[in-house]
Amino acid sequence: MSEPTHPASGDAAAGAARPRTKRVAVLGSSGGNLHSHGGDDPAALLGDIRRQLAAAGVELAAIQFVAAEGSMDGIAEDAPAALWALRDGAPAVVERGPLAAVNAAARERDGQLAEAVRSGEVDGIVLVSADPDDINHLTVRAAADAGLPAGGTGGTSLAGARALGLDLVAASGTTGTTSATRAVSYAAGLARHWGLKYRPSIGSATAAAAGSPWRRISPRGIMVGSIPAFIALALVLAVSKIPGMDFLGPVFDTLMDGLPVVVAAVAARRVSGLDEVGLVAGVVAGVLAVPGGVLGGLVGGVLAGVLAAALLGWTLARRFPATTANIVSGGLAGLVGGLVVHGALAPVTDALGAGVKTGIEALVAFNPLLAGAVAGLAMWPAIIGGVYHAVILPLVLVEMGEKGHSFFGAIDMVALVMVSLGVTLANAVLPRTGGERALAASGAVVNFGFGTFVEASYPFLFADKRVFAGALLSAGLGGALVGLSGSEATAYLPAFVPPFIATDKVGMAVAMLAAFGCAFGLTALVNLHVRRRSAAA
């Protein structure tokens, strides 16, 4: 273990004006009950603690953490285990082996860390299901004798630490907590004891994720994160169209009702940054927000996420145990956020969702051919310019949340996916150079098999303006046929599936084939021209 050392000091006057950074050691194990509450992922657990301490302006000085592959409750001495310590400023495994050997190594480091505490190089400790009677006894005893503050979780562990006289400024059980909220509890308690300013850094290690939960609100990110649920809905719709599979109709209806819950859960987890706590708050809010549709779930989830983060800070500032803080922040935030939508905003969000659907239908009805052609032509500039994920994809998902399929979803499949498939397949069959074949073929496989990754065609579109022009022409043609037939479907599905869920199966199939054929043919012609010119030269 690298011994904690005092940072280099400047002149005496500077040292007096600017006290050195507080330094904290983390002691503990993956625990018994803790093992199912984040103890099975030491890297994330220790990373969360390090991040929250840094947010309070506190330095992580040392780690002595024993991680076993199973719960410590009744574990065998020969069970696989690892010892984590601080290496090059980051948590790392320094020894692996049977639990008995790892515990012996941890006891040796316990003596080294106790000496660092006695020499004044550690200002506080964090106990994570620690063992103050054995593995961590020397350090905990030294910290108690020195009057150091400590934060910790684990009922049995903390009882032993109290018996040794340790000053616990933040203490709680483990049940109902997460690695993130426990780390916030430790940092909040120590910061309060030392009079430090502290705002939890929740969500990720990046500075952008820290600060107010309002800054983490991204309707685009939330909707994109919810895509799998919408695709599941589309797949059930497709299968239910097969003769004899009509019993899936009620399943489709159930999934439709569940979409607001999924969106709310993703929103609350993202905005709060509190993992399971935010997820639970979002589910509670989403269930109550179902009458408001997908947009109601979005609003309810955002409110639940903001409230969960605020309530966690409020409860910890008032010395609530971490378990109680989790229950209050998750349950109450979800309830309040959901009730606001259920009791007041549901008619508004439901009307907005219906308005999106009605507006698109009215646009198509006014001039189907023109609407489809313009939408098709706009898709490639939109996705290249970043407008697609910010505007078009949310429109697709809102429309699908209203009826299970979408006009823009059909345009997406035809104008983007099928055109990309045509471009990539043409470059796989008739490449300009041998090196392009593998790149194009892999992109074509993903386009056809998953209905996504249209970026695979970018190298070919950007390499030749004629190929790009051909893609635009193909997208406009396919979009016009979608509008003419009035087809509604979705992308993000294997290329053979959308016709089965489309409102006009034949029209959708014709539009897809036309866009693909046009893109393939025009790209192939351009490639042949380039190859002939190269051969002539």
mmCIF file of N, CA and C in Angstrom, residues 260-347:
data_model
loop_
_atom_site.group_PDB
_atom_site.id
_atom_site.type_symbol
_atom_site.label_atom_id
_atom_site.label_comp_id
_atom_site.label_asym_id
_atom_site.label_seq_id
_atom_site.Cartn_x
_atom_site.Cartn_y
_atom_site.Cartn_z
ATOM 1 N N PRO A 260 -45.701 4.813 -21.030
ATOM 2 C CA PRO A 260 -45.420 5.954 -20.142
ATOM 3 C C PRO A 260 -44.591 5.567 -18.920
ATOM 4 N N VAL A 261 -44.775 4.338 -18.431
ATOM 5 C CA VAL A 261 -44.009 3.882 -17.272
ATOM 6 C C VAL A 261 -42.531 3.759 -17.637
ATOM 7 N N VAL A 262 -42.251 3.185 -18.814
ATOM 8 C CA VAL A 262 -40.861 3.037 -19.257
ATOM 9 C C VAL A 262 -40.200 4.406 -19.416
ATOM 10 N N VAL A 263 -40.896 5.322 -20.089
ATOM 11 C CA VAL A 263 -40.335 6.658 -20.309
ATOM 12 C C VAL A 263 -40.096 7.366 -18.978
ATOM 13 N N ALA A 264 -41.045 7.237 -18.055
ATOM 14 C CA ALA A 264 -40.888 7.880 -16.747
ATOM 15 C C ALA A 264 -39.716 7.290 -15.979
ATOM 16 N N ALA A 265 -39.536 5.967 -16.045
ATOM 17 C CA ALA A 265 -38.438 5.324 -15.330
ATOM 18 C C ALA A 265 -37.089 5.776 -15.886
ATOM 19 N N VAL A 266 -36.977 5.819 -17.217
ATOM 20 C CA VAL A 266 -35.727 6.275 -17.838
ATOM 21 C C VAL A 266 -35.467 7.734 -17.470
ATOM 22 N N ALA A 267 -36.516 8.551 -17.510
ATOM 23 C CA ALA A 267 -36.364 9.982 -17.202
ATOM 24 C C ALA A 267 -35.916 10.190 -15.762
ATOM 25 N N ALA A 268 -36.573 9.529 -14.821
ATOM 26 C CA ALA A 268 -36.251 9.747 -13.409
ATOM 27 C C ALA A 268 -34.859 9.242 -13.074
ATOM 28 N N ARG A 269 -34.489 8.096 -13.632
ATOM 29 C CA ARG A 269 -33.150 7.566 -13.363
ATOM 30 C C ARG A 269 -32.081 8.497 -13.926
ATOM 31 N N ARG A 270 -32.321 9.005 -15.121
ATOM 32 C CA ARG A 270 -31.348 9.889 -15.760
ATOM 33 C C ARG A 270 -31.241 11.222 -15.025
ATOM 34 N N VAL A 271 -32.373 11.814 -14.695
ATOM 35 C CA VAL A 271 -32.375 13.148 -14.097
ATOM 36 C C VAL A 271 -31.865 13.112 -12.656
ATOM 37 N N SER A 272 -32.305 12.104 -11.897
ATOM 38 C CA SER A 272 -31.874 12.026 -10.493
ATOM 39 C C SER A 272 -30.440 11.560 -10.373
ATOM 40 N N GLY A 273 -30.004 10.669 -11.273
ATOM 41 C CA GLY A 273 -28.679 10.082 -11.170
ATOM 42 C C GLY A 273 -28.541 9.120 -10.014
ATOM 43 N N LEU A 274 -29.663 8.599 -9.500
ATOM 44 C CA LEU A 274 -29.644 7.801 -8.277
ATOM 45 C C LEU A 274 -29.878 6.311 -8.521
ATOM 46 N N ASP A 275 -29.604 5.848 -9.728
ATOM 47 C CA ASP A 275 -29.699 4.419 -10.019
ATOM 48 C C ASP A 275 -31.062 3.854 -9.612
ATOM 49 N N GLU A 276 -31.051 2.814 -8.735
ATOM 50 C CA GLU A 276 -32.305 2.146 -8.398
ATOM 51 C C GLU A 276 -33.322 3.073 -7.742
ATOM 52 N N VAL A 277 -32.840 4.001 -6.934
ATOM 53 C CA VAL A 277 -33.763 4.929 -6.271
ATOM 54 C C VAL A 277 -34.509 5.765 -7.309
ATOM 55 N N GLY A 278 -33.770 6.305 -8.274
ATOM 56 C CA GLY A 278 -34.413 7.069 -9.337
ATOM 57 C C GLY A 278 -35.318 6.204 -10.185
ATOM 58 N N LEU A 279 -34.897 4.974 -10.443
ATOM 59 C CA LEU A 279 -35.697 4.055 -11.248
ATOM 60 C C LEU A 279 -37.034 3.768 -10.585
ATOM 61 N N VAL A 280 -37.003 3.489 -9.282
ATOM 62 C CA VAL A 280 -38.242 3.219 -8.556
ATOM 63 C C VAL A 280 -39.142 4.455 -8.546
ATOM 64 N N ALA A 281 -38.545 5.614 -8.314
ATOM 65 C CA ALA A 281 -39.342 6.850 -8.337
ATOM 66 C C ALA A 281 -40.013 7.027 -9.691
ATOM 67 N N GLY A 282 -39.280 6.714 -10.765
ATOM 68 C CA GLY A 282 -39.839 6.857 -12.102
ATOM 69 C C GLY A 282 -40.965 5.877 -12.368
ATOM 70 N N VAL A 283 -40.825 4.644 -11.894
ATOM 71 C CA VAL A 283 -41.886 3.661 -12.092
ATOM 72 C C VAL A 283 -43.155 4.088 -11.372
ATOM 73 N N VAL A 284 -43.006 4.544 -10.135
ATOM 74 C CA VAL A 284 -44.180 5.008 -9.376
ATOM 75 C C VAL A 284 -44.843 6.178 -10.099
ATOM 76 N N ALA A 285 -44.021 7.127 -10.544
ATOM 77 C CA ALA A 285 -44.577 8.282 -11.263
ATOM 78 C C ALA A 285 -45.221 7.851 -12.572
ATOM 79 N N GLY A 286 -44.580 6.911 -13.288
ATOM 80 C CA GLY A 286 -45.097 6.473 -14.573
ATOM 81 C C GLY A 286 -46.431 5.766 -14.471
ATOM 82 N N VAL A 287 -46.595 4.945 -13.443
ATOM 83 C CA VAL A 287 -47.878 4.250 -13.251
ATOM 84 C C VAL A 287 -49.001 5.266 -13.068
ATOM 85 N N LEU A 288 -48.720 6.300 -12.299
ATOM 86 C CA LEU A 288 -49.743 7.329 -12.072
ATOM 87 C C LEU A 288 -49.935 8.223 -13.293
ATOM 88 N N ALA A 289 -48.915 8.303 -14.148
ATOM 89 C CA ALA A 289 -48.980 9.206 -15.305
ATOM 90 C C ALA A 289 -49.534 8.553 -16.557
ATOM 91 N N VAL A 290 -49.917 7.282 -16.501
ATOM 92 C CA VAL A 290 -50.414 6.572 -17.688
ATOM 93 C C VAL A 290 -51.528 7.335 -18.414
ATOM 94 N N PRO A 291 -52.499 7.949 -17.700
ATOM 95 C CA PRO A 291 -53.544 8.687 -18.426
ATOM 96 C C PRO A 291 -53.000 9.841 -19.273
ATOM 97 N N GLY A 292 -51.793 10.307 -18.974
ATOM 98 C CA GLY A 292 -51.204 11.413 -19.732
ATOM 99 C C GLY A 292 -50.419 10.971 -20.940
ATOM 100 N N GLY A 293 -50.375 9.658 -21.205
ATOM 101 C CA GLY A 293 -49.662 9.162 -22.371
ATOM 102 C C GLY A 293 -48.155 9.243 -22.214
ATOM 103 N N VAL A 294 -47.447 9.063 -23.326
ATOM 104 C CA VAL A 294 -45.987 9.066 -23.305
ATOM 105 C C VAL A 294 -45.444 10.394 -22.786
ATOM 106 N N LEU A 295 -46.024 11.505 -23.220
ATOM 107 C CA LEU A 295 -45.558 12.806 -22.744
ATOM 108 C C LEU A 295 -45.835 12.981 -21.258
ATOM 109 N N GLY A 296 -46.925 12.405 -20.782
ATOM 110 C CA GLY A 296 -47.208 12.433 -19.353
ATOM 111 C C GLY A 296 -46.160 11.665 -18.572
ATOM 112 N N GLY A 297 -45.748 10.503 -19.108
ATOM 113 C CA GLY A 297 -44.678 9.744 -18.474
ATOM 114 C C GLY A 297 -43.380 10.519 -18.451
ATOM 115 N N LEU A 298 -43.090 11.226 -19.539
ATOM 116 C CA LEU A 298 -41.879 12.041 -19.613
ATOM 117 C C LEU A 298 -41.881 13.122 -18.536
ATOM 118 N N VAL A 299 -42.984 13.848 -18.432
ATOM 119 C CA VAL A 299 -43.086 14.931 -17.441
ATOM 120 C C VAL A 299 -43.050 14.373 -16.023
ATOM 121 N N GLY A 300 -43.809 13.302 -15.777
ATOM 122 C CA GLY A 300 -43.829 12.706 -14.444
ATOM 123 C C GLY A 300 -42.465 12.185 -14.029
ATOM 124 N N GLY A 301 -41.745 11.554 -14.978
ATOM 125 C CA GLY A 301 -40.422 11.041 -14.673
ATOM 126 C C GLY A 301 -39.423 12.147 -14.377
ATOM 127 N N VAL A 302 -39.495 13.223 -15.141
ATOM 128 C CA VAL A 302 -38.587 14.352 -14.906
ATOM 129 C C VAL A 302 -38.850 14.953 -13.527
ATOM 130 N N LEU A 303 -40.131 15.156 -13.202
ATOM 131 C CA LEU A 303 -40.461 15.704 -11.883
ATOM 132 C C LEU A 303 -39.984 14.774 -10.774
ATOM 133 N N ALA A 304 -40.188 13.472 -10.955
ATOM 134 C CA ALA A 304 -39.758 12.509 -9.942
ATOM 135 C C ALA A 304 -38.246 12.532 -9.782
ATOM 136 N N GLY A 305 -37.513 12.653 -10.887
ATOM 137 C CA GLY A 305 -36.060 12.692 -10.821
ATOM 138 C C GLY A 305 -35.550 13.915 -10.103
ATOM 139 N N VAL A 306 -36.112 15.062 -10.413
ATOM 140 C CA VAL A 306 -35.696 16.305 -9.755
ATOM 141 C C VAL A 306 -35.992 16.242 -8.257
ATOM 142 N N LEU A 307 -37.202 15.760 -7.929
ATOM 143 C CA LEU A 307 -37.591 15.690 -6.521
ATOM 144 C C LEU A 307 -36.753 14.672 -5.760
ATOM 145 N N ALA A 308 -36.423 13.540 -6.401
ATOM 146 C CA ALA A 308 -35.624 12.519 -5.721
ATOM 147 C C ALA A 308 -34.255 13.067 -5.336
ATOM 148 N N ALA A 309 -33.615 13.774 -6.272
ATOM 149 C CA ALA A 309 -32.306 14.356 -5.970
ATOM 150 C C ALA A 309 -32.410 15.405 -4.866
ATOM 151 N N ALA A 310 -33.457 16.233 -4.928
ATOM 152 C CA ALA A 310 -33.625 17.282 -3.914
ATOM 153 C C ALA A 310 -33.925 16.684 -2.541
ATOM 154 N N LEU A 311 -34.795 15.682 -2.517
ATOM 155 C CA LEU A 311 -35.168 15.077 -1.236
ATOM 156 C C LEU A 311 -34.004 14.317 -0.614
ATOM 157 N N LEU A 312 -33.170 13.709 -1.441
ATOM 158 C CA LEU A 312 -32.008 13.015 -0.896
ATOM 159 C C LEU A 312 -31.088 14.008 -0.180
ATOM 160 N N GLY A 313 -30.812 15.130 -0.836
ATOM 161 C CA GLY A 313 -29.982 16.146 -0.207
ATOM 162 C C GLY A 313 -30.611 16.705 1.054
ATOM 163 N N TRP A 314 -31.929 16.921 1.019
ATOM 164 C CA TRP A 314 -32.643 17.491 2.178
ATOM 165 C C TRP A 314 -32.604 16.547 3.366
ATOM 166 N N THR A 315 -32.858 15.267 3.130
ATOM 167 C CA THR A 315 -32.886 14.314 4.231
ATOM 168 C C THR A 315 -31.494 14.083 4.822
ATOM 169 N N LEU A 316 -30.476 13.987 3.965
ATOM 170 C CA LEU A 316 -29.121 13.770 4.483
ATOM 171 C C LEU A 316 -28.615 14.984 5.247
ATOM 172 N N ALA A 317 -29.021 16.181 4.806
ATOM 173 C CA ALA A 317 -28.612 17.396 5.524
ATOM 174 C C ALA A 317 -29.203 17.437 6.927
ATOM 175 N N ARG A 318 -30.299 16.707 7.133
ATOM 176 C CA ARG A 318 -30.950 16.649 8.446
ATOM 177 C C ARG A 318 -30.637 15.354 9.176
ATOM 178 N N ARG A 319 -29.542 14.713 8.757
ATOM 179 C CA ARG A 319 -29.002 13.545 9.432
ATOM 180 C C ARG A 319 -29.917 12.330 9.385
ATOM 181 N N PHE A 320 -30.772 12.227 8.342
ATOM 182 C CA PHE A 320 -31.541 11.004 8.162
ATOM 183 C C PHE A 320 -30.565 9.872 7.834
ATOM 184 N N PRO A 321 -30.784 8.661 8.346
ATOM 185 C CA PRO A 321 -29.966 7.530 7.898
ATOM 186 C C PRO A 321 -30.139 7.324 6.393
ATOM 187 N N ALA A 322 -29.102 6.761 5.746
ATOM 188 C CA ALA A 322 -29.140 6.590 4.294
ATOM 189 C C ALA A 322 -30.330 5.751 3.859
ATOM 190 N N THR A 323 -30.663 4.705 4.623
ATOM 191 C CA THR A 323 -31.809 3.862 4.269
ATOM 192 C C THR A 323 -33.085 4.679 4.242
ATOM 193 N N THR A 324 -33.304 5.470 5.288
ATOM 194 C CA THR A 324 -34.506 6.304 5.349
ATOM 195 C C THR A 324 -34.496 7.351 4.247
ATOM 196 N N ALA A 325 -33.331 7.937 3.984
ATOM 197 C CA ALA A 325 -33.223 8.946 2.930
ATOM 198 C C ALA A 325 -33.590 8.351 1.574
ATOM 199 N N ASN A 326 -33.144 7.134 1.302
ATOM 200 C CA ASN A 326 -33.491 6.465 0.046
ATOM 201 C C ASN A 326 -34.982 6.246 -0.087
ATOM 202 N N ILE A 327 -35.583 5.740 0.980
ATOM 203 C CA ILE A 327 -37.020 5.447 0.941
ATOM 204 C C ILE A 327 -37.821 6.717 0.737
ATOM 205 N N VAL A 328 -37.447 7.759 1.461
ATOM 206 C CA VAL A 328 -38.177 9.027 1.341
ATOM 207 C C VAL A 328 -37.994 9.628 -0.051
ATOM 208 N N SER A 329 -36.747 9.695 -0.512
ATOM 209 C CA SER A 329 -36.486 10.345 -1.799
ATOM 210 C C SER A 329 -37.080 9.569 -2.957
ATOM 211 N N GLY A 330 -36.961 8.238 -2.943
ATOM 212 C CA GLY A 330 -37.491 7.450 -4.048
ATOM 213 C C GLY A 330 -39.006 7.359 -4.038
ATOM 214 N N GLY A 331 -39.565 6.958 -2.905
ATOM 215 C CA GLY A 331 -41.012 6.766 -2.837
ATOM 216 C C GLY A 331 -41.793 8.060 -2.934
ATOM 217 N N LEU A 332 -41.406 9.050 -2.141
ATOM 218 C CA LEU A 332 -42.165 10.300 -2.110
ATOM 219 C C LEU A 332 -42.021 11.069 -3.424
ATOM 220 N N ALA A 333 -40.809 11.066 -3.991
ATOM 221 C CA ALA A 333 -40.608 11.777 -5.255
ATOM 222 C C ALA A 333 -41.461 11.178 -6.358
ATOM 223 N N GLY A 334 -41.505 9.838 -6.443
ATOM 224 C CA GLY A 334 -42.330 9.197 -7.459
ATOM 225 C C GLY A 334 -43.799 9.476 -7.250
ATOM 226 N N LEU A 335 -44.221 9.452 -6.004
ATOM 227 C CA LEU A 335 -45.630 9.699 -5.697
ATOM 228 C C LEU A 335 -46.040 11.119 -6.058
ATOM 229 N N VAL A 336 -45.231 12.093 -5.646
ATOM 230 C CA VAL A 336 -45.566 13.493 -5.930
ATOM 231 C C VAL A 336 -45.518 13.779 -7.428
ATOM 232 N N GLY A 337 -44.425 13.344 -8.093
ATOM 233 C CA GLY A 337 -44.318 13.577 -9.531
ATOM 234 C C GLY A 337 -45.452 12.945 -10.303
ATOM 235 N N GLY A 338 -45.827 11.704 -9.935
ATOM 236 C CA GLY A 338 -46.923 11.034 -10.620
ATOM 237 C C GLY A 338 -48.264 11.682 -10.358
ATOM 238 N N LEU A 339 -48.486 12.111 -9.116
ATOM 239 C CA LEU A 339 -49.781 12.735 -8.780
ATOM 240 C C LEU A 339 -49.964 14.077 -9.476
ATOM 241 N N VAL A 340 -48.870 14.811 -9.666
ATOM 242 C CA VAL A 340 -48.977 16.089 -10.376
ATOM 243 C C VAL A 340 -49.491 15.854 -11.795
ATOM 244 N N VAL A 341 -48.968 14.823 -12.458
ATOM 245 C CA VAL A 341 -49.440 14.518 -13.811
ATOM 246 C C VAL A 341 -50.848 13.935 -13.757
ATOM 247 N N HIS A 342 -51.039 12.970 -12.868
ATOM 248 C CA HIS A 342 -52.335 12.285 -12.791
ATOM 249 C C HIS A 342 -53.480 13.252 -12.481
ATOM 250 N N GLY A 343 -53.227 14.186 -11.549
ATOM 251 C CA GLY A 343 -54.306 15.049 -11.110
ATOM 252 C C GLY A 343 -54.434 16.362 -11.851
ATOM 253 N N ALA A 344 -53.366 16.791 -12.551
ATOM 254 C CA ALA A 344 -53.420 18.115 -13.165
ATOM 255 C C ALA A 344 -52.966 18.150 -14.621
ATOM 256 N N LEU A 345 -51.878 17.479 -14.943
ATOM 257 C CA LEU A 345 -51.275 17.660 -16.261
ATOM 258 C C LEU A 345 -51.661 16.611 -17.287
ATOM 259 N N ALA A 346 -52.273 15.502 -16.855
ATOM 260 C CA ALA A 346 -52.590 14.420 -17.797
ATOM 261 C C ALA A 346 -53.438 14.890 -18.983
ATOM 262 N N PRO A 347 -54.482 15.698 -18.778
ATOM 263 C CA PRO A 347 -55.258 16.154 -19.943
ATOM 264 C C PRO A 347 -54.412 16.970 -20.925
#
